[in-house]
Structure formats: structure tokens, C-alpha cells
């Protein structure tokens, strides 16, 4: 091995020490991004002459703490709500007023910059975008209201942006489960039946009607006939009616089947007594 190559070795080692941690961090960001994307299905939105609407429902989320600031769906600028150490940090009134003054003056529609909405605990929303930033140790989740779930009429489809701030230097080593636990403190995955139908309320109504009809039919159905044990029946006939006994006492020509609440006695393979 030449002396020139020996001289290059320290430089190669130093370069690897610089490159590999950065590459590892980038790989972690992609992996975490993909895992979160798999956990939180993004909603697909569309619009027509009547305005925005849900084309395909995403993962339904339930807001656990109030204070997330929303704006109309048509707005191009969204003030970010910050979540850190279990606390919701709503954008300050000064920021809201500044946004209102700026966009109220230069907006193309009257709604832009003039109407804000604070989401309340229990409101349902869909995720629209997920962004992982390892350099800043935060995960940003953009959301839009599920107006059918919230019974908002007329619909608004208010949207918001929430940044989950993690302690410095911890996000790169955090697992997807740990990140999801923090997100769940503010935006938990809802078990509401509306998740299956989303903003397509007719499907929910139809499913509810079918369930009610089935429950009513079950209530109206007559109770099953009681099982009967008769003298002279064989052990197989008794088993068919009552099932297998808990115990069997075999005394030759005499057998006793012991059930939870009765005893059946057989003489020569025929029921002779029931107690």
C-alpha cells in the first residue's frame, strides 16, 4: 500500500463521519414520513360550483383539546397552531389581526383573511398533509373539518395547520409509535361510525337504518322453543337437546348425566328419571 494512500485514510474517515450521520438522519426522515403516512390516510378534496367537498374520506381524527385555529378552505395562508409539552399554543391575537388586515386588503374574495374559527374539543377533522422536519424536530399535520361529522350547516370546510414540537435532538431517534402517541394527545384517531362514511352522510344513514331494522326484527322474533327431555330417550337424544354433560356417572346398566342444573338417569340406555 502506497504512502499516498496511507495519507488519504484520515481524510476518508473524516468524510465518512460527516456524511454517514447525515445520510442516516435523512433515511430516518423518509422512514418516519412513510410510517406516519400509512397511519394517517390523507383526505382527497375536490371542488365544483357549490364549493369544496370531500371526494374520498381519510382517517377521521377527533380533536382532544380546543384552541386549534382554522380558516376558510379558500384561504391561501394558514396560521400555525403549535403543540408542545402537552399545551396548545394558539396563534396570538396580534398575528390574527395582522393577517386579517393584510388579507382583508389584498384578498380576492371577501372570506379570505376575515373569518377564523377555533376548533373545539370533540370536533372531527381529516388530515390533508403530513410533513416531518428532523432539522427542526417537529411534525406538521394539516387538517380540514369533517362538516358532516360536526353537523356544520352550511358546510365551511375550515382548515388548519398544527405543528407538533419535540425536544431538540429527539425526533431523529423517535419511533413512529412515539410520534403517534404525541399526535394522539391532540388529534386521536376516531372510532366514530362516521369514519366509514365520512362526509357521504347518506351511507351512514342507510347503515343506521339497516341496523335499526335488524334490531327490531330480532326483538319481534319469537323465543326459541324450550328443549324437552322425555322418559325413554337415549343418551344421544339427550345430548342433542342439552349438549354434552359436565359429568357422566357410569354404574353399569345405570348411567347418570350431570348437567349444571339437572341430572338425567338412564337405565339400560333409556331415560328413567330427571332431577
Coordinates of C-alpha atoms in Angstrom, one line a residue, residues 125-229:
X125 CA -61.3 16.5 11.1
X126 CA -59.4 14.8 8.3
X127 CA -55.6 15.0 7.7
X128 CA -54.7 16.7 4.4
X129 CA -50.9 16.7 4.6
X130 CA -48.1 15.4 6.9
X131 CA -44.6 16.8 7.0
X132 CA -41.6 15.6 9.1
X133 CA -38.8 18.0 9.7
X134 CA -35.9 16.4 11.6
X135 CA -33.8 19.5 11.5
X136 CA -36.4 21.4 13.5
X137 CA -37.6 18.4 15.5
X138 CA -41.2 18.8 14.5
X139 CA -44.1 17.1 12.6
X140 CA -46.7 19.3 11.0
X141 CA -50.2 18.0 10.3
X142 CA -52.6 19.9 8.1
X143 CA -56.3 19.2 8.7
X144 CA -59.7 20.0 7.3
X145 CA -63.1 19.9 9.1
X146 CA -65.4 16.9 8.6
X147 CA -68.5 19.1 8.4
X148 CA -70.9 16.2 8.1
X149 CA -69.5 14.7 11.3
X150 CA -69.6 18.0 13.1
X151 CA -73.2 18.7 11.7
X152 CA -72.0 22.0 10.3
X153 CA -74.6 23.6 8.0
X154 CA -73.9 25.2 5.7
X155 CA -70.5 23.5 5.4
X156 CA -67.4 25.5 5.8
X157 CA -64.5 23.0 5.4
X158 CA -62.3 25.1 7.7
X159 CA -58.7 24.1 7.6
X160 CA -55.8 24.4 10.0
X161 CA -52.2 23.5 10.5
X162 CA -50.7 22.0 13.7
X163 CA -47.0 21.7 14.4
X164 CA -46.1 19.1 17.0
X165 CA -42.8 20.3 18.5
X166 CA -40.5 17.7 20.0
X167 CA -37.5 18.3 22.3
X168 CA -34.3 19.2 20.5
X169 CA -32.5 16.3 19.0
X170 CA -35.1 13.7 19.9
X171 CA -37.2 13.3 16.7
X172 CA -34.4 11.6 14.7
X173 CA -34.4 8.7 17.2
X174 CA -38.1 8.6 17.9
X175 CA -40.2 5.7 16.7
X176 CA -43.4 6.2 14.7
X177 CA -45.3 4.9 17.6
X178 CA -43.9 7.5 19.9
X179 CA -44.7 10.3 17.5
X180 CA -48.2 8.9 17.0
X181 CA -48.7 8.9 20.8
X182 CA -47.9 12.6 20.9
X183 CA -50.1 13.4 18.0
X184 CA -52.9 11.4 19.6
X185 CA -52.8 13.7 22.6
X186 CA -54.3 16.4 20.4
X187 CA -55.7 14.5 17.4
X188 CA -56.7 11.0 18.2
X189 CA -58.0 8.5 15.6
X190 CA -61.7 8.4 16.0
X191 CA -63.8 5.3 16.4
X192 CA -66.9 7.1 15.3
X193 CA -69.1 5.3 12.7
X194 CA -68.8 8.4 10.6
X195 CA -65.3 7.3 9.7
X196 CA -66.6 4.7 7.4
X197 CA -69.0 7.0 5.6
X198 CA -67.1 10.3 6.1
X199 CA -68.9 13.3 4.5
X200 CA -71.1 11.0 2.5
X201 CA -73.8 11.1 5.1
X202 CA -76.3 9.1 3.1
X203 CA -74.2 5.9 3.5
X204 CA -74.2 6.5 7.3
X205 CA -77.9 7.0 7.4
X206 CA -78.5 3.9 5.3
X207 CA -76.3 1.8 7.5
X208 CA -78.1 3.1 10.6
X209 CA -81.5 2.3 9.1
X210 CA -80.4 -1.2 8.3
X211 CA -79.1 -1.7 11.8
X212 CA -82.3 -0.4 13.4
X213 CA -84.4 -2.7 11.2
X214 CA -82.3 -5.8 12.1
X215 CA -82.5 -4.9 15.8
X216 CA -86.3 -4.5 15.5
X217 CA -86.6 -7.9 13.7
X218 CA -84.6 -9.6 16.5
X219 CA -86.9 -8.1 19.1
X220 CA -90.0 -9.3 17.3
X221 CA -88.8 -12.8 16.6
X222 CA -90.4 -15.4 18.9
X223 CA -88.2 -17.0 21.6
X224 CA -86.9 -20.5 20.7
X225 CA -88.9 -23.5 22.0
X226 CA -87.5 -24.9 25.2
X227 CA -85.6 -28.2 25.0
X228 CA -87.6 -31.3 26.2
X229 CA -86.3 -34.4 27.9

